[in-house]
Each structure stands twice: as C-alpha cells, then as structure tokens.
Coordinates of C-alpha atoms and ligand atoms in Angstrom, one line a residue:
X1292 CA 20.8 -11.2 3.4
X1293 CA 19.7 -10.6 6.9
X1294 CA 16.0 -11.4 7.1
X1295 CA 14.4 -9.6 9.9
X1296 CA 11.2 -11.8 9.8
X1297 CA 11.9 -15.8 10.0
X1298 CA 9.2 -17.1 12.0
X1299 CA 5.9 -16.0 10.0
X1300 CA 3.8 -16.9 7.4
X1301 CA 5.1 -14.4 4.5
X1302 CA 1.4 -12.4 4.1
X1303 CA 1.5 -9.4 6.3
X1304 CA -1.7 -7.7 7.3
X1305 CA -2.2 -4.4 5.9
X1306 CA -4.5 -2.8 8.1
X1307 CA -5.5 0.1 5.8
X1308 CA -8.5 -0.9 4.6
X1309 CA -10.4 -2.6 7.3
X1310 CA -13.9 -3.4 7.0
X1311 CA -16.4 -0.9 7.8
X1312 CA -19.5 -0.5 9.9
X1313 CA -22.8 1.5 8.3
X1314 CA -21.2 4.5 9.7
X1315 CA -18.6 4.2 8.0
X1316 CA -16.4 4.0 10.9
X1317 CA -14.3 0.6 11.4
X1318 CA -16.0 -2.0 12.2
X1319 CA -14.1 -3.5 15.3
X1320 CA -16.1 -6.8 15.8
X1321 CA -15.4 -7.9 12.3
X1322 CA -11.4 -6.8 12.4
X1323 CA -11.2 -8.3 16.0
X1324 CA -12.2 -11.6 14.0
X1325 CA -10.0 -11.5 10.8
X1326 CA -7.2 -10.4 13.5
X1327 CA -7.4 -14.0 15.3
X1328 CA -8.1 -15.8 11.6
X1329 CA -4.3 -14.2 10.6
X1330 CA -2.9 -15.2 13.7
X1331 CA -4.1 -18.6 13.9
X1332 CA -3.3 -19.2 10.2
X1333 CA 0.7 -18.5 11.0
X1334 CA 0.8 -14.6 10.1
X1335 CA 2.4 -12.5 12.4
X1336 CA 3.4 -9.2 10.6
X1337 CA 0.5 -5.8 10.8
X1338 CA 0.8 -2.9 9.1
X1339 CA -0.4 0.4 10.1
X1340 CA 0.4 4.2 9.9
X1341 CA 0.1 7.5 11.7
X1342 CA -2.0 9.0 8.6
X1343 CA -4.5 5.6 8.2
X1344 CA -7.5 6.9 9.9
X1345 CA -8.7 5.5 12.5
X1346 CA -6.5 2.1 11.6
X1347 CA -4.0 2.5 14.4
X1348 CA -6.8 2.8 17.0
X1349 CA -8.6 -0.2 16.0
X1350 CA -5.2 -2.4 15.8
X1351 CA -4.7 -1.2 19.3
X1352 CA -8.1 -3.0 20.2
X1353 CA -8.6 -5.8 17.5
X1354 CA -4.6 -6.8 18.1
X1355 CA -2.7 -5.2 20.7
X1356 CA -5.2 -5.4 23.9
X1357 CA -6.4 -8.8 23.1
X1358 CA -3.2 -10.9 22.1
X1359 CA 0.3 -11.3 23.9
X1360 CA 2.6 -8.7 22.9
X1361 CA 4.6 -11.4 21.3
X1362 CA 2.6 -12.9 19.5
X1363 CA 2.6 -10.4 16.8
X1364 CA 4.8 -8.1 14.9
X1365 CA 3.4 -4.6 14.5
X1366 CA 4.5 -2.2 12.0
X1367 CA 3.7 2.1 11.8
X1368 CA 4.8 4.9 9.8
X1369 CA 5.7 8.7 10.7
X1370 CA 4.9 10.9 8.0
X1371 CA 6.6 14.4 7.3
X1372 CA 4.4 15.2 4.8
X1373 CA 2.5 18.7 5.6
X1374 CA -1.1 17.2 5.6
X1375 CA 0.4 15.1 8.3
X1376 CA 2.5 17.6 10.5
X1377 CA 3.5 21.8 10.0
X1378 CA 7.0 21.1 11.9
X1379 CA 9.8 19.2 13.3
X1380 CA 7.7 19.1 17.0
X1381 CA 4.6 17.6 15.2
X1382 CA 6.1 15.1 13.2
X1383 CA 8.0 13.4 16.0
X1384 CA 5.1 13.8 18.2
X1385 CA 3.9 11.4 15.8
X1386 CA 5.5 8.7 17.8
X1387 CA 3.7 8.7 20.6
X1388 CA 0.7 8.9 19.4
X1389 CA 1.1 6.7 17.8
X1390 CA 2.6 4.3 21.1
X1391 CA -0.7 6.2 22.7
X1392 CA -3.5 4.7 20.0
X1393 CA -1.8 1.0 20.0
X1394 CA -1.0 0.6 23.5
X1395 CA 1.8 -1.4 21.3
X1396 CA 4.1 -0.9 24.3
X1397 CA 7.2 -0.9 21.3
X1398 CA 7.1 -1.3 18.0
X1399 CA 9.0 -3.8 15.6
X1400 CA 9.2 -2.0 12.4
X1401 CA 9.2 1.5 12.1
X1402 CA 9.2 3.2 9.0
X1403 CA 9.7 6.9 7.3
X1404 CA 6.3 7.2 5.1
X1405 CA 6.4 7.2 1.3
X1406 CA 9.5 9.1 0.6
X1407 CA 10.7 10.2 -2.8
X1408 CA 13.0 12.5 -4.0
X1409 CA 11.5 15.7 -2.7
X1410 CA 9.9 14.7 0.9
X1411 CA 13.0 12.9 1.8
X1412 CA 14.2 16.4 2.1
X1413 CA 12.0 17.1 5.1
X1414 CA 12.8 13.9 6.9
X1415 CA 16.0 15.6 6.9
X1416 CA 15.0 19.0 8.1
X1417 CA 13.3 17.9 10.8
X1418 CA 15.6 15.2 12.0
X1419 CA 13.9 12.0 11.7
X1420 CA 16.5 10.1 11.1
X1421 CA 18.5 10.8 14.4
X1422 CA 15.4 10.5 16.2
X1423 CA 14.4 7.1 15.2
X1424 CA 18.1 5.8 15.7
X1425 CA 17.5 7.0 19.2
X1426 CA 14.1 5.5 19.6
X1427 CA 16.3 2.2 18.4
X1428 CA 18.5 2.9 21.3
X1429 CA 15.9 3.0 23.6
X1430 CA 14.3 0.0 22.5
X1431 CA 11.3 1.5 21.6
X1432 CA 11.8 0.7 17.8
X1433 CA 13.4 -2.6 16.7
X1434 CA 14.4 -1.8 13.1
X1435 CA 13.4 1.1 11.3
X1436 CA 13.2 1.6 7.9
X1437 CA 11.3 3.3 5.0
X1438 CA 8.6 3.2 2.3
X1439 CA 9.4 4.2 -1.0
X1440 CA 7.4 5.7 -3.9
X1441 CA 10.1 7.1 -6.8
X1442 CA 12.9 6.3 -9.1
X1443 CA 15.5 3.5 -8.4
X1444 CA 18.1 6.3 -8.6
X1445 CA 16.3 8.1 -5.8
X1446 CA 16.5 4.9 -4.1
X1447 CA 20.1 4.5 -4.7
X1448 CA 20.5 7.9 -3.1
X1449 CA 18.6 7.2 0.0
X1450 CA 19.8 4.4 0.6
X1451 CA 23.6 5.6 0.2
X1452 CA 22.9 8.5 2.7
X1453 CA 21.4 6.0 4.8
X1454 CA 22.8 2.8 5.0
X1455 CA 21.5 1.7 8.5
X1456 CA 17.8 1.3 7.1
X1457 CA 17.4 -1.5 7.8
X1458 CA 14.4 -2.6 5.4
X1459 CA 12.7 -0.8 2.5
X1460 CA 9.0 -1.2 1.4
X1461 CA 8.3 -1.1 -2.2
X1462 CA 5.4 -1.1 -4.4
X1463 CA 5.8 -4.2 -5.9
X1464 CA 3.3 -6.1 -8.3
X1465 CA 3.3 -7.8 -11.6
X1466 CA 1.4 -4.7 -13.2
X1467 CA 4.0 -2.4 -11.9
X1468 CA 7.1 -4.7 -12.1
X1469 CA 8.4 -3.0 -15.7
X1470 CA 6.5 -0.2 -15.6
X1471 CA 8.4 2.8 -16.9
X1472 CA 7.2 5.0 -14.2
X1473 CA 6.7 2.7 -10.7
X1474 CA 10.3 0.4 -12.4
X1475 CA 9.1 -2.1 -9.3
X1476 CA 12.0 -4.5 -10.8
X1477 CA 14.4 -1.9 -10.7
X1478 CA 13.9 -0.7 -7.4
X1479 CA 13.3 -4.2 -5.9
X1480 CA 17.4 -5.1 -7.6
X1481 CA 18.5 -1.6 -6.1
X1482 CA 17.1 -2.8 -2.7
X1483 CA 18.5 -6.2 -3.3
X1484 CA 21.8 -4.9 -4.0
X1485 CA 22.1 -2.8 -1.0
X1486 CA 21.2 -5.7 1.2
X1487 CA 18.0 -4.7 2.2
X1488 CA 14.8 -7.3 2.9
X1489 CA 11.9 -5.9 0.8
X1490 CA 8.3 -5.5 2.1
X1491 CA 6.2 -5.6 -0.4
X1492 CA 3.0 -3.2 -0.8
X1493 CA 0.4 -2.9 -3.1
X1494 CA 1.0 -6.6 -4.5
X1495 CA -2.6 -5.9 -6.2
X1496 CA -2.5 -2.9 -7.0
X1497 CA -5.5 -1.3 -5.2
X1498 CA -7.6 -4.2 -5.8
X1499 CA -7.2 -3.9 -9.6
X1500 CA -5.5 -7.3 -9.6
X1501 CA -8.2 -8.8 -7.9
X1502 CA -10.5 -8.1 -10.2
X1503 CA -8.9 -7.9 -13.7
X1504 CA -10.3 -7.0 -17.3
X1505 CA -11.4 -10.3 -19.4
X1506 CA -8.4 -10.6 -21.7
X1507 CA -5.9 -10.7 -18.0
X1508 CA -8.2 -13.0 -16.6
X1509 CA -8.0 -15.0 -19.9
X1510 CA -4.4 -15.6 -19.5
X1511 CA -4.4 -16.8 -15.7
X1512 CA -7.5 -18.7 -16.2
X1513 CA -5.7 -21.0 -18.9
X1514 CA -3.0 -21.8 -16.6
X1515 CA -5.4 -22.9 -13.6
X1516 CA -8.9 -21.9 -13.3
X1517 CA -8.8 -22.8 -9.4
X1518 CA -6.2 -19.9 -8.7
X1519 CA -7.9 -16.4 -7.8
X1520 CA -6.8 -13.8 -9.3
X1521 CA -5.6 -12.0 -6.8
X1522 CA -3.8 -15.4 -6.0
X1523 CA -1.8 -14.9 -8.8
X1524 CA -0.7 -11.6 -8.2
X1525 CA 0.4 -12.4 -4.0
X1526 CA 2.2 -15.4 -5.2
X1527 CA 4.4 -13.3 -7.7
X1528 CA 5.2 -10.9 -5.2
X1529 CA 6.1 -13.6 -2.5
X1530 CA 8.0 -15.6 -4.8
X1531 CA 11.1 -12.8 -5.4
X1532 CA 13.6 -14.3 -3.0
X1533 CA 14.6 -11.2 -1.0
X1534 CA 11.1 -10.2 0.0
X1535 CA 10.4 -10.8 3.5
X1536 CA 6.7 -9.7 3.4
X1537 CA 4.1 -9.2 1.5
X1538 CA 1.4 -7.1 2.3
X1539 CA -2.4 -7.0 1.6
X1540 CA -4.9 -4.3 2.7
X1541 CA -7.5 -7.1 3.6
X1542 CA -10.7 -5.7 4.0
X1543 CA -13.2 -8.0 4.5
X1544 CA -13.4 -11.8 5.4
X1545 CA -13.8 -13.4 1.7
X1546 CA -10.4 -11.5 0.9
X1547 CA -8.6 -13.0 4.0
X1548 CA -9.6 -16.8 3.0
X1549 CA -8.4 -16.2 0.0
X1550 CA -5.3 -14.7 0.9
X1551 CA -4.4 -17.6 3.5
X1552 CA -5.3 -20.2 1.5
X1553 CA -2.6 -18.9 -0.8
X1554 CA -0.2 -18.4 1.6
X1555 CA -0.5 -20.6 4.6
X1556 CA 1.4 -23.3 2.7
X1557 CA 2.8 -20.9 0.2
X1558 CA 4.5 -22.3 -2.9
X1559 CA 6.9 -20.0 -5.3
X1560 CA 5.0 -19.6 -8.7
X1561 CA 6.9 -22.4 -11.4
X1562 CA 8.9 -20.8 -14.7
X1563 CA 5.8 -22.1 -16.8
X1564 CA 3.7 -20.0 -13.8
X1565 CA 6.0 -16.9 -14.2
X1566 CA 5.5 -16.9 -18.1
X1567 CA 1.5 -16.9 -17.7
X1568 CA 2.4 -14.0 -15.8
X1569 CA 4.3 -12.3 -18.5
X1570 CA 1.4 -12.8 -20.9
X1571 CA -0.9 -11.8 -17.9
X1572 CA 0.7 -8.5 -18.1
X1573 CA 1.2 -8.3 -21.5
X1574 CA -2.9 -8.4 -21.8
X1575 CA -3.3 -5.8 -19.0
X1576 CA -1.4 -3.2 -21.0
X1577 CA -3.6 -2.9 -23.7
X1578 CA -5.7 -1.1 -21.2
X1579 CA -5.7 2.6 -20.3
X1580 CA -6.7 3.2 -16.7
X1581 CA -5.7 5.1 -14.0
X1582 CA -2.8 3.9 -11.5
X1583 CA -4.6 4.8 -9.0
X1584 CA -3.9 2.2 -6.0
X1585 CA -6.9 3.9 -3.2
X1586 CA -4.4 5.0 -0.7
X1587 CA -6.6 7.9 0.4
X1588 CA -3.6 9.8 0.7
X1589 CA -5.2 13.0 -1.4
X1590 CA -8.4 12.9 -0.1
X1591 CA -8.2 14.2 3.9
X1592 CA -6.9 18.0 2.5
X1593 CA -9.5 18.5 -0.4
X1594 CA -11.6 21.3 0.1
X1595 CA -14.2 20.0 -2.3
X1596 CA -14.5 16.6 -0.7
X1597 CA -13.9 14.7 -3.4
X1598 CA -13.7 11.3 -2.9
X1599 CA -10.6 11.0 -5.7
X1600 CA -10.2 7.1 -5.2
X1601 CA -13.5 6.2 -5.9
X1602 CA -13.9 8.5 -8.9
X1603 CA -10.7 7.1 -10.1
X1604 CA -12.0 3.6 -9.7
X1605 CA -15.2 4.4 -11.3
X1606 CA -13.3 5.7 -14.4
X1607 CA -11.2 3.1 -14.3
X1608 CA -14.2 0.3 -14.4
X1609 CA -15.1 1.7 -18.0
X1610 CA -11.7 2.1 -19.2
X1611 CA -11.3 -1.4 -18.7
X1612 CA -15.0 -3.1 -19.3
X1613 CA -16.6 -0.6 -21.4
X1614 CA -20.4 0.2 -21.0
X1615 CA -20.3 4.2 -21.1
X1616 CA -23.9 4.5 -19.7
X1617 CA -23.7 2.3 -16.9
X1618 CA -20.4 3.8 -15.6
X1619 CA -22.5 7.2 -15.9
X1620 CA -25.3 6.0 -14.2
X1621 CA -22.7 4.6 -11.7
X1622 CA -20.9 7.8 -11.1
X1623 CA -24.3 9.5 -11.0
X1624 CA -25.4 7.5 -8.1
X1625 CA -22.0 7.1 -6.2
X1626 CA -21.1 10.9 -6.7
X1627 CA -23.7 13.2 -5.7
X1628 CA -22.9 15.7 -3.6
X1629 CA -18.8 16.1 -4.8
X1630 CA -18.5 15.3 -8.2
X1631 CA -15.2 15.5 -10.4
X1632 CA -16.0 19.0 -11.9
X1633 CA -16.7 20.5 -8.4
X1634 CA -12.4 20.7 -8.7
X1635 CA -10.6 23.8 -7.6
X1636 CA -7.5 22.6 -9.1
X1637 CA -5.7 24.2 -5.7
X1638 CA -3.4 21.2 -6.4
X1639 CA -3.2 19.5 -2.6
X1640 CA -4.3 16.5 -3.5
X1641 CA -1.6 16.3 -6.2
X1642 CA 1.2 17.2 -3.7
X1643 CA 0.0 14.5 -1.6
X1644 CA -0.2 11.8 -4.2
X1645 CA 2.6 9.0 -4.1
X1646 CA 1.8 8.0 -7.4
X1647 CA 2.4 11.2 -8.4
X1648 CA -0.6 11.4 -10.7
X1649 CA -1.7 14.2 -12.4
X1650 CA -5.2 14.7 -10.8
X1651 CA -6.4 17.6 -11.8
X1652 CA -6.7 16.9 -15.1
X1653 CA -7.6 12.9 -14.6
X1654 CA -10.3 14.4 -13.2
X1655 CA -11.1 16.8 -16.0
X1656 CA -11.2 13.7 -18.4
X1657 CA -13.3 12.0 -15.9
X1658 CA -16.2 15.0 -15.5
X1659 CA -15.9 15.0 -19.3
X1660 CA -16.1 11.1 -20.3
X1661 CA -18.7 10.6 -17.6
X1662 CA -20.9 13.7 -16.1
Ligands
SF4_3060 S1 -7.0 20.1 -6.7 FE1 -9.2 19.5 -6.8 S2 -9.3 17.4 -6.1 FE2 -7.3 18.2 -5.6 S3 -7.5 18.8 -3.5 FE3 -7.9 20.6 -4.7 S4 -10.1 20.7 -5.0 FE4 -9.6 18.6 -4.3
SF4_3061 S1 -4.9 9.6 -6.4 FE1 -2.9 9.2 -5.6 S2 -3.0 9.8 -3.4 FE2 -5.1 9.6 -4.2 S3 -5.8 7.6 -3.7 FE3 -5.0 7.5 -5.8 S4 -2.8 6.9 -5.6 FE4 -3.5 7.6 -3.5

C-alpha cells in the first residue's frame, strides 16, 4: 500500500489543542517551543483545520514562518458544514484562507472535514471534490483526502464514489476499536481494503486514555508500570500496519515528552502487549461515560454558551471515579455563568456533533445528576 509519509517519525502533531495563555488565547511562545521539540525529535507531520480557532494562525507563526518549508508536512481541512460556511463560494473560500493564515505557501495533505453519511452530501453540492482535484493540479495540494466519523458501510460508499482519495483519517483507539457505534476496526479494514493509508485521530480519546479509571489503569500497570497510559493507547494505534500517522492533540509540554519518548524509537506493542490491551478495554467498559472526545465542534453556534466539552468531561469524571459532591462542587465552580440547564434544546450543537451524541438530553442527565 502506497504510503504517502516515509520519512517521519509516525506521531503527527495535532494542533488543536495547543496550550493556552491567561487570556485564553494561544499561547505562541510555548507552541513555537513544542514546534522545534517535534521537529528535532524526527516528527514531521501537523495537523490543523479551517474550523480550529485560532490554530491555523498560530501554525503559520510557531511552524510555517520559522522553519523551511520542507522541513515539515502540513495538513488542513475544509469544512462544508453550515457553522463553517452558508454556500458553495464560502466553503471553497476556505482555501485561501486558509493559504492566507499559514503562509503554508502549499499544503501536503488536504482533507474534506468529518464527513458521514449526510454532510458528504454537501461536499457534493458544492463541488468540493472537483475543486480540490484542481487545487492537486495546480500544485497547491499534494494529496487530498478525508476525515471520517460514521459507519464502515458509509465508508465503503465514499470511498467507492471516490476512489482517488488518496488517504482517509479515522478515529481510531483501543476504546473505540469494537465499539458498536465508532466500529474503529471495521472502518480501519474498510480503509485497508480499499488501499488507503490511515491517519489516525483521537488515538486517546479526548484525553480519556490518558487518564483512565483505576480498574483500566489496573490492567496496564500489571503489564509495565513504566509505560504511561496514554503510551499504551499511541502505541496501539501506531502499531496497525497500514496507519501512516498517528495523531495527538498535544497541548502542553509534559504531553509532548511523553508522546516522543514513545515514539521517537517506536516499537509495535508484542501479542502478550496486545492482550493487556484486550483486558484494558474489557475493564473500561464497565464504565458509563460520555464519548465525548472535546472537539469543540458544538460549542462556536450555542446560543447559551455552553461550554458542552467541559460539562461532558466533568460528568464523565464522576461516572468513572465516583465522589457525587465533589464533582458538584466541581461543576459549581467550573460552570457559573452557562450551566447545563441553561439549554434551549434548539439542537445546533447536536447537528454539529461528529460523534453524533445526543446532547440535549446528556445534558439533561447532567443538570439532574449534578446541579
Ligand atoms: S441545544 Fe442547547 S447546548 Fe445545544 S446549541 Fe442549543 S442551547 Fe446550546
Ligand atoms: S459533544 Fe460532540 S461536538 Fe461537542 S465536543 Fe463532544 S464530541 Fe465534539
């Protein structure tokens, strides 16, 4: 299988959730330094997108204006969604804008954002296909390609009507990897049968990985109480033969080390490895939480200003730890202007949502459990 990325380190740079100043806006000095960490360490690959706040305009500064052009492979994502764009004009003006905030000059991955069954009818409508196979011709684009967040049959589909993507990115962790509704392994053999390298995203989870319940950490620890957590969940992801990247949304300096050291000399997890694994994920489903991965993709259009992530995460710390009053104390402190119950249910955040959650009424049993 071609592999469009041979000359790396396999941990791409998701630059997503970068590290932020007091003012909550990106802090530039710290990502400048995590930027030349990554590239000294052997990493190449960055991902950004049209709809990350603010991200694309600090990888243009912390990457692109300080480090030779190739040097680095930078990847960004149009987005048809309506939060993003109203028309066909607006979403291909997404492309240089996006040129405009990187100064990139070209990019070298180019991807459709988060498409699933419904959206992908959009892309259509408002030609994006054609338009990036021309932005190929130009060489403005070097491969283009698409993230994904539905069914493997969906994928099938897509990838029948379009059989010049060149790569796919999939959500893709050992959480998610039988999941009945994410079917990571399903969609990742879909891919794999089609030919097409895999990028992996989410590889843990929204941080949830990092940071497992007890019993989880339990299993990993018996293995090998030197290997992180989220260790264990990179190298499961990087170890699948036909994926060519794996991302992580690093966002502060701890998170990088950690990721490096697992990667820089990056070893394929052993059978006995895979089967602590199994049991890892064994223990993890004996929790309810909410998948929830903090992709902030709900939150720009809600007219309450919820912060739906965060909530989400708070819920999900006593779902999986326990200790009702401090998560209510928590949420108390954390949420005081937009709470949960300050809902309108006018549903944006759920058409946004590529996890397709049902947040309206999560966050009914949230204002319930812990208001
Ligand atoms: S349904 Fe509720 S949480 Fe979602 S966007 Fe509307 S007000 Fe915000
Ligand atoms: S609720 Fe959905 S859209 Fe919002 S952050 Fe979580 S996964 Fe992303």
């Amino acid at each position: 299988m071609a592999n469009l990325v041979n000359d790396c380190m396999k941990l791409g740079f998701g630059m997503m959730r970068l590290p932020r100043s007091a003012d909550k806006s990106i802090d530039i000095a710290r990502t400048e330094k995590m930027v030349d960490a990554f590239l000294a360490a052997g990493g190449k690959y960055f991902d950004t997108a049209f709809v990350y706040e603010g991200s694309e305009e600090a990888t243009g500064k912390a990457l692109c204006a300080r480090h030779p052009r190739e040097s680095y492979y930078l990847a960004t994502k149009l987005n048809a969604a309506e939060f993003a764009c109203k028309n066909a004009e607006e979403a291909l003006a997404e492309f240089e804008t996006s040129l405009q905030r990187t100064g990139a000059g070209y990019f070298d991955f180019y991807l459709l954002h988060a498409l699933d069954g419904e959206n992908k009818k959009k892309y259509e409508e408002y030609g994006v296909w054609d338009y990036v196979r021309r932005l190929k011709e130009k060489g403005l684009v070097k491969h283009y390609g698409f993230s994904f967040h539905d069914s493997p049959e969906v994928l099938d589909e897509i990838l029948n009507e379009h059989p010049d993507a060149e790569f796919v990115q999939l959500q893709i962790n050992y959480a998610d990897w039988e999941d009945a509704r994410v079917q990571s392994r399903r969609c990742y053999e879909v891919a794999t049968a089609h030919g097409k390298p895999v990028v992996v995203m989410e590889p843990v989870k929204g941080g949830t990985l990092a940071d497992p319940p007890e019993r989880v950490k339990r299993e990993l620890n018996a293995q090998n109480p030197n290997i992180t957590p989220s260790s264990w969940a990179i190298r499961f992801a990087a170890s699948l033969p036909n994926v060519m990247i794996v991302l992580s949304g690093m966002s502060d300096e701890a998170q990088m080390a950690d990721n490096l050291a697992t990667m820089k000399d990056f070893q394929p997890l052993t059978p006995e490895q895979q089967e602590t694994i199994v049991r890892a994920r064994t223990a993890l489903n004996t929790y309810d939480r909410i998948a929830c991965t903090a992709c902030k993709y709900c939150t720009p259009g809600c007219p309450m200003q919820i912060e739906i992530p965060r909530v989400f995460s708070t819920m999900n710390h006593y779902k999986m730890y326990g200790d009702l009053d401090g998560a209510r104390r928590s949420y108390a402190f954390r949420f005081k202007e937009s709470k949960a119950s300050d809902c309108i249910q006018c549903g944006q955040c759920e058409g946004a949502c590529p996890q397709h959650l049902p947040i309206i009424s999560l966050l009914e049993e949230v204002a319930r459990t812990l208001e």
